[in-house]
Amino acid sequence: MADNIEDSLHLTSVDISFIVASYLIAFGFSQVFWGLLVDRFGAALVVPMTTLCLGAAVFFFSRSDSFTQVALSRAGMGLCAAVIMPAFAGVARKCFSMRGFSLALSICVSIVTMGGIVGNYAGYILGDLYGWRDTYSYAALISIPVALFALFAIRYRNFPAIRAVQLKESLATFQTVSLPLRKLIFLPGVARACVIHTATSGILFNFGSFWNIQIALAWKIPESDCAFIGSAFYLGFAIGTPLVGWWAVHVGPRKPMIVSCVVGIAALLFWILVPIVWPLWCDALNVFLVGLAISSYPISFIIASQFAPTRNTAAVIGIVNFVGIIAGTIFGLIPSLFTQVQSLSELAQIQFGTMIFVVVLVVALIAAVGIPKRNTI
C-alpha cells in the first residue's frame, strides 16, 4: 500500500518514513492525554467518540492530494488510535486481579496486532483491486459499527468517571492534574518500563511496518513476497504476546524479557547482515522470530502497573507509551538518514540504518537484567 501511495503522490522514501513517523508522533504524544482523560471521564464516554473521530481521519487520508495533507491526516489517525491501550488498561485493571490484568493486557495486544496481519494482506490485495483511496474510504466506514459496539459494551455505570466534573470546572480541574502526574512519572519501575518500551515499540512500529519490508527489497526479494514476510513478523508478535504474558505471570517479568531480547538481537542481526539467498519460508521464519521476540512488548506495561494505584492505571500506561513511542519513533527516523549517504550501496544504506534497532534492543536487555530477580506478579 505504501508503494501505491508513494507512486500516486510522487513521494520519496524519506517522505514515506516521515508520514509513518507523523502517525507515531501523534500516537505517542497523546498517550498521557488519553490516559488522564480515560481516568477522569471514563472509557464509556471517551472510546465511542474517539472511534468516530478515527474514522473521519481515515476518510480525510483517503482524500489527500499532497504530502502535507497525508502527513496531517495520518497524524490525526495516530491521535485517535492512541486511546486504545490506556482505555483497555483502565477497563481491565478494574475487572481483574494483577495476574489477570497482565494476561488480559497481553491478549489485548495480541488481538490488536492481528489487525496488522489482516490489514497487511487486505491492504495489499484491495489496494491493487480498488486503489488505495477507495480502500481507505471503505475502511473509514468500519468506525461506525465499532463505535456503536463500544457504546453498548462499555457501560458507564461500570466504568464511570473518577468523579463528576461540571463543564465550567473542567479547565481548572485539568490544571491541577500536573501534581499527581509528576508523582506517577517517578513511581518505581516506570523509568525502566519506559526504556524497555522504547526498544520494543520502536521495532514494532518502525521496523515491523516499514523497514522490515525495505530490508526484504534490499535483499532483492520479489515485491509480491514482501507482504508474506511482513505478515510473518506480525504473526510472531500476535502468537507470542499471550505466551510471554502467561510466562511473565508465572515466573515474573525478568526472565521472559531477557530471553526475548537475546532472541531478538540474534534474529535481527541475521536478517540484516547474513548475505545468503534462502527460500522464502526461511526468511519468513527469521522475521517471525523477530516478531516473537518483540512480543515482550506488554511486559513494560506490567512492570509499570505493578506500582500504580488502580485508579491511575490508564495514566501510567499512557506515560510508558508516550516515552517509548516518541523515543522509538526518533530511532526509527535514523535509518532514513543513511539512505541519503550516496557513497554507500542501497543494501549497505539499509544495513547500517537498521542496526539502530539492534542497538536499542541491547539497551533494553541491560534494563531487563536490572529487574529484581524476586519481582513476581
Coordinates of C-alpha atoms in Angstrom, one line a residue:
M1 CA 0.0 0.0 0.0
A2 CA 2.9 2.4 0.8
D3 CA 4.3 1.9 -2.7
N4 CA 0.9 2.8 -4.2
I5 CA 0.7 6.0 -2.2
E6 CA 4.3 6.8 -3.0
D7 CA 3.7 6.5 -6.7
S8 CA 0.3 8.2 -6.7
L9 CA 1.6 11.3 -4.9
H10 CA 5.1 11.3 -6.2
L11 CA 6.7 10.9 -2.8
T12 CA 10.2 9.8 -1.9
S13 CA 11.1 7.0 0.6
V14 CA 12.1 9.8 3.1
D15 CA 8.6 11.3 2.7
I16 CA 7.0 8.0 3.4
S17 CA 9.2 7.5 6.5
F18 CA 8.1 10.9 7.8
I19 CA 4.5 10.1 7.1
V20 CA 4.9 6.9 9.2
A21 CA 6.6 9.0 11.9
S22 CA 3.7 11.5 11.9
Y23 CA 1.3 8.8 12.9
L24 CA 3.6 7.5 15.7
I25 CA 4.5 11.0 17.0
A26 CA 0.8 11.9 17.3
F27 CA 0.1 8.4 18.8
G28 CA 2.9 8.8 21.3
F29 CA 2.4 12.4 22.4
S30 CA -1.4 11.9 23.0
Q31 CA -0.9 8.8 25.3
V32 CA -0.7 10.7 28.6
F33 CA -3.6 12.9 27.5
W34 CA -5.8 9.9 26.7
G35 CA -4.7 8.2 29.9
L36 CA -5.7 11.2 32.0
L37 CA -9.0 11.6 30.0
V38 CA -10.0 8.0 30.5
D39 CA -9.2 8.1 34.2
R40 CA -11.1 11.3 34.6
F41 CA -14.2 10.8 32.5
G42 CA -14.3 7.0 32.0
A43 CA -13.8 4.8 29.0
A44 CA -17.5 4.5 28.3
L45 CA -17.6 8.2 27.2
V46 CA -14.2 8.5 25.6
V47 CA -13.9 5.4 23.4
P48 CA -17.0 5.7 21.2
M49 CA -16.4 9.4 20.4
T50 CA -12.7 8.8 19.6
T51 CA -13.6 5.8 17.3
L52 CA -15.8 8.1 15.2
C53 CA -13.0 10.7 15.0
L54 CA -10.6 8.0 13.8
G55 CA -13.0 7.1 11.0
A56 CA -13.1 10.7 9.9
A57 CA -9.3 10.9 9.9
V58 CA -9.1 7.8 7.8
F59 CA -11.5 9.3 5.3
F60 CA -9.6 12.5 5.1
F61 CA -6.4 10.5 4.5
S62 CA -8.1 8.8 1.5
R63 CA -8.9 12.2 0.0
S64 CA -5.4 13.7 0.5
D65 CA -3.6 15.1 -2.5
S66 CA -0.2 16.2 -1.1
F67 CA 2.5 15.3 1.4
T68 CA 1.2 17.8 3.9
Q69 CA -2.4 16.5 3.8
V70 CA -1.3 12.9 4.0
A71 CA 1.0 13.6 7.0
L72 CA -1.6 15.6 8.8
S73 CA -4.4 13.1 8.3
R74 CA -2.0 10.3 9.4
A75 CA -1.2 12.3 12.5
G76 CA -5.0 12.6 13.1
M77 CA -5.3 8.8 12.8
G78 CA -2.5 8.3 15.3
L79 CA -4.0 10.9 17.7
C80 CA -7.4 9.0 17.8
A81 CA -5.9 5.5 17.7
A82 CA -3.8 6.3 20.8
V83 CA -6.8 5.8 23.1
I84 CA -6.8 2.0 22.7
M85 CA -4.2 0.9 25.2
P86 CA -5.0 3.4 28.0
A87 CA -8.7 2.7 27.7
F88 CA -8.3 -1.1 27.7
A89 CA -5.8 -0.9 30.6
G90 CA -8.2 1.3 32.6
V91 CA -11.1 -1.1 32.0
A92 CA -9.1 -4.3 32.5
R93 CA -7.4 -3.1 35.8
K94 CA -10.8 -2.6 37.3
C95 CA -12.1 -6.0 36.2
F96 CA -9.1 -8.3 37.1
S97 CA -6.5 -9.0 39.7
M98 CA -2.9 -8.1 38.8
R99 CA -2.2 -11.5 37.4
G100 CA -5.4 -11.5 35.4
F101 CA -4.7 -7.9 34.3
S102 CA -1.3 -9.0 32.9
L103 CA -2.8 -11.8 30.9
A104 CA -5.6 -9.6 29.6
L105 CA -3.2 -6.9 28.6
S106 CA -1.1 -9.4 26.6
I107 CA -4.2 -10.9 24.9
C108 CA -5.4 -7.4 24.0
V109 CA -2.0 -6.6 22.4
S110 CA -2.2 -9.9 20.5
I111 CA -5.7 -9.2 19.2
V112 CA -4.8 -5.7 18.1
T113 CA -1.7 -7.0 16.3
M114 CA -3.9 -9.4 14.3
G115 CA -5.2 -6.3 12.7
G116 CA -1.6 -5.8 11.3
I117 CA -1.7 -9.2 9.8
V118 CA -5.2 -8.9 8.3
G119 CA -4.5 -5.2 7.3
N120 CA -1.2 -6.1 5.6
Y121 CA -2.8 -8.7 3.3
A122 CA -6.1 -6.9 2.9
G123 CA -4.4 -3.6 2.1
Y124 CA -2.1 -5.3 -0.4
I125 CA -5.0 -7.1 -2.2
L126 CA -7.7 -4.4 -2.0
G127 CA -5.1 -1.7 -2.9
D128 CA -4.4 -3.5 -6.2
L129 CA -8.1 -4.1 -6.9
Y130 CA -9.6 -0.7 -6.0
G131 CA -6.7 1.6 -5.4
W132 CA -5.5 3.0 -2.1
R133 CA -8.1 5.8 -2.0
D134 CA -11.2 3.7 -2.2
T135 CA -9.7 1.1 0.2
Y136 CA -9.2 3.7 2.9
S137 CA -12.6 5.2 2.2
Y138 CA -14.3 1.9 2.8
A139 CA -12.1 1.3 5.9
A140 CA -13.4 4.6 7.4
L141 CA -16.9 3.2 7.5
I142 CA -15.8 0.4 9.9
S143 CA -15.6 3.0 12.6
I144 CA -19.4 3.4 12.8
P145 CA -20.2 -0.2 13.9
V146 CA -17.2 -0.3 16.2
A147 CA -18.2 2.9 17.9
L148 CA -21.8 1.5 18.4
F149 CA -20.3 -1.7 19.8
A150 CA -18.1 0.2 22.2
L151 CA -21.1 2.3 23.3
F152 CA -23.1 -0.7 24.4
A153 CA -20.2 -2.9 25.6
I154 CA -18.5 -0.4 27.9
R155 CA -21.4 0.7 30.2
Y156 CA -20.9 4.0 32.0
R157 CA -22.3 2.6 35.3
N158 CA -19.5 0.1 35.3
F159 CA -16.7 2.4 34.2
P160 CA -17.6 5.9 35.2
A161 CA -15.5 8.9 35.7
I162 CA -13.4 9.2 38.9
R163 CA -15.8 11.9 39.9
A164 CA -18.4 14.1 38.2
V165 CA -16.9 17.2 36.7
Q166 CA -19.1 20.2 35.6
L167 CA -18.1 21.7 32.3
K168 CA -17.3 25.1 33.8
E169 CA -14.9 23.3 36.2
S170 CA -13.1 21.2 33.6
L171 CA -10.3 23.7 32.8
A172 CA -9.5 24.3 36.5
T173 CA -9.6 20.5 37.1
F174 CA -7.1 19.8 34.4
Q175 CA -4.8 22.5 35.6
T176 CA -4.4 20.6 38.9
V177 CA -3.5 17.3 37.1
S178 CA 0.2 18.0 36.9
L179 CA 0.9 17.3 40.6
P180 CA -0.3 13.7 40.6
L181 CA 1.2 13.2 37.1
R182 CA 4.6 14.1 38.4
K183 CA 4.2 11.6 41.1
L184 CA 3.2 8.9 38.6
I185 CA 6.3 9.5 36.4
F186 CA 8.6 8.8 39.3
L187 CA 6.9 5.6 40.5
P188 CA 9.4 2.7 41.0
G189 CA 9.6 0.7 37.7
V190 CA 8.1 3.3 35.4
A191 CA 11.6 4.6 34.2
R192 CA 12.7 1.0 33.5
A193 CA 9.5 0.3 31.8
C194 CA 9.9 3.3 29.5
V195 CA 13.4 2.1 28.4
I196 CA 12.1 -1.3 27.6
H197 CA 9.1 0.1 25.8
T198 CA 11.4 2.3 23.7
A199 CA 13.1 -0.7 22.2
T200 CA 10.0 -2.9 21.7
S201 CA 7.7 -0.2 20.4
G202 CA 10.4 1.3 18.1
I203 CA 10.9 -2.1 16.5
L204 CA 7.2 -2.9 16.4
F205 CA 6.0 0.3 14.8
N206 CA 9.1 1.3 12.7
F207 CA 10.7 -2.0 11.8
G208 CA 7.6 -4.0 11.5
S209 CA 5.5 -1.6 9.5
F210 CA 8.3 -0.2 7.1
W211 CA 12.0 -1.1 7.5
N212 CA 11.3 -4.8 7.6
I213 CA 10.0 -4.6 4.0
Q214 CA 12.9 -2.3 3.0
I215 CA 15.4 -5.0 4.1
A216 CA 13.5 -7.6 2.1
L217 CA 13.5 -5.4 -1.0
A218 CA 17.3 -4.6 -0.5
W219 CA 17.9 -8.4 -0.5
K220 CA 16.1 -8.5 -3.9
I221 CA 13.1 -10.4 -2.6
P222 CA 10.2 -10.0 -5.1
E223 CA 7.8 -7.3 -4.1
S224 CA 4.9 -9.8 -4.3
D225 CA 6.6 -11.9 -1.5
C226 CA 7.2 -8.9 0.8
A227 CA 3.6 -8.9 2.2
F228 CA 4.1 -12.5 3.3
I229 CA 7.3 -11.6 5.1
G230 CA 5.6 -8.5 6.7
S231 CA 2.8 -10.7 7.9
A232 CA 5.2 -13.2 9.4
F233 CA 6.5 -10.5 11.7
Y234 CA 3.1 -9.6 13.0
L235 CA 2.1 -13.3 13.2
G236 CA 5.1 -14.0 15.5
F237 CA 4.2 -11.0 17.6
A238 CA 0.5 -11.9 17.8
I239 CA 1.3 -15.5 18.8
G240 CA 4.0 -14.5 21.3
T241 CA 2.3 -11.8 23.3
P242 CA -0.2 -14.1 25.2
L243 CA 2.5 -16.7 25.7
V244 CA 5.0 -14.2 27.0
G245 CA 2.3 -12.7 29.2
W246 CA 1.4 -16.1 30.6
W247 CA 5.2 -16.8 31.2
A248 CA 5.6 -13.5 33.0
V249 CA 2.7 -14.2 35.3
H250 CA 4.3 -17.4 36.4
V251 CA 8.0 -16.5 36.7
G252 CA 8.0 -12.7 36.8
P253 CA 8.9 -10.3 34.0
R254 CA 12.7 -10.5 34.3
K255 CA 13.4 -13.9 32.6
P256 CA 10.9 -13.5 29.7
M257 CA 12.3 -10.1 28.9
I258 CA 15.9 -11.2 28.9
V259 CA 15.2 -14.2 26.7
S260 CA 13.1 -12.1 24.3
C261 CA 15.9 -9.5 23.9
V262 CA 18.6 -12.2 23.3
V263 CA 16.5 -13.9 20.6
G264 CA 15.5 -10.6 19.1
I265 CA 19.1 -9.4 18.8
A266 CA 20.3 -12.7 17.2
A267 CA 17.4 -12.8 14.7
L268 CA 17.7 -9.1 13.7
L269 CA 21.5 -9.4 13.1
F270 CA 20.9 -12.5 11.0
W271 CA 18.1 -10.8 8.9
I272 CA 20.1 -7.6 8.4
L273 CA 23.7 -8.9 7.8
V274 CA 23.8 -12.5 6.6
P275 CA 24.2 -12.5 2.7
I276 CA 22.7 -15.8 1.8
V277 CA 19.8 -16.5 -0.6
W278 CA 17.3 -18.5 1.4
P279 CA 14.0 -20.0 0.4
L280 CA 11.1 -17.6 1.2
W281 CA 9.9 -19.7 4.1
C282 CA 13.4 -19.4 5.8
D283 CA 13.3 -15.6 5.5
A284 CA 9.7 -15.6 6.8
L285 CA 10.7 -17.8 9.8
N286 CA 13.6 -15.4 10.6
V287 CA 11.3 -12.4 10.6
F288 CA 8.7 -14.5 12.6
L289 CA 11.4 -14.9 15.3
V290 CA 11.9 -11.2 15.4
G291 CA 8.2 -10.6 15.9
L292 CA 8.1 -13.4 18.5
A293 CA 11.0 -11.7 20.4
I294 CA 9.3 -8.3 20.4
S295 CA 6.1 -9.9 21.8
S296 CA 7.6 -9.0 25.2
Y297 CA 6.1 -5.5 24.4
P298 CA 3.4 -5.8 27.1
I299 CA 5.9 -6.5 29.8
S300 CA 6.8 -2.8 30.1
F301 CA 3.1 -2.1 30.9
I302 CA 3.1 -4.9 33.5
I303 CA 6.2 -3.6 35.2
A304 CA 4.9 -0.1 35.4
S305 CA 1.3 -1.1 36.5
Q306 CA 2.7 -3.1 39.5
F307 CA 3.5 0.1 41.3
A308 CA 0.5 2.2 40.2
P309 CA -2.8 2.8 42.1
T310 CA -5.7 1.1 40.2
R311 CA -7.4 4.4 39.5
N312 CA -4.3 5.7 37.8
T313 CA -3.6 2.7 35.6
A314 CA -4.6 4.4 32.3
A315 CA -2.4 7.4 33.0
V316 CA 0.6 5.2 33.9
I317 CA 0.1 3.2 30.7
G318 CA -0.1 6.5 28.8
I319 CA 3.2 7.7 30.3
V320 CA 5.0 4.5 29.3
N321 CA 3.5 4.5 25.8
F322 CA 4.3 8.2 25.4
V323 CA 8.0 7.9 26.3
G324 CA 8.5 4.6 24.5
I325 CA 6.8 5.5 21.3
I326 CA 8.3 9.0 20.9
A327 CA 11.8 7.8 21.6
G328 CA 11.2 4.7 19.4
T329 CA 9.9 7.0 16.6
I330 CA 13.1 9.1 16.8
F331 CA 15.2 6.0 16.5
G332 CA 13.0 4.9 13.6
L333 CA 13.9 8.0 11.6
I334 CA 17.7 7.2 11.8
P335 CA 17.6 4.6 9.0
S336 CA 16.1 7.1 6.6
L337 CA 19.2 9.3 7.1
F338 CA 21.5 6.6 5.9
T339 CA 19.5 6.3 2.7
Q340 CA 20.9 9.7 1.8
V341 CA 24.5 8.6 2.0
Q342 CA 25.5 8.4 -1.6
S343 CA 28.8 6.6 -1.0
L344 CA 27.0 3.5 0.2
S345 CA 25.2 0.9 -1.9
E346 CA 21.4 0.6 -1.4
L347 CA 21.9 -2.6 0.6
A348 CA 24.6 -1.0 2.8
Q349 CA 22.4 2.0 3.5
I350 CA 19.6 -0.2 4.8
Q351 CA 22.0 -2.4 6.7
F352 CA 23.8 0.5 8.5
G353 CA 20.5 2.3 9.2
T354 CA 18.5 -0.6 10.6
M355 CA 21.3 -1.6 13.0
I356 CA 19.8 1.1 15.3
F357 CA 17.1 -1.5 16.1
V358 CA 19.8 -3.9 17.4
V359 CA 21.3 -1.1 19.5
V360 CA 18.1 -0.2 21.3
L361 CA 17.3 -3.9 21.9
V362 CA 20.8 -4.2 23.6
V363 CA 19.8 -1.2 25.8
A364 CA 16.5 -3.0 26.7
L365 CA 18.5 -6.1 27.6
I366 CA 20.6 -4.1 30.0
A367 CA 17.4 -2.7 31.6
A368 CA 15.9 -6.1 31.8
V369 CA 18.9 -7.5 33.6
G370 CA 18.3 -4.8 36.2
I371 CA 14.8 -6.1 37.1
P372 CA 14.9 -7.6 40.6
K373 CA 15.0 -11.4 40.5
R374 CA 12.2 -11.7 43.0
N375 CA 9.9 -9.3 41.1
T376 CA 6.8 -11.5 40.6
I377 CA 3.3 -10.7 39.6

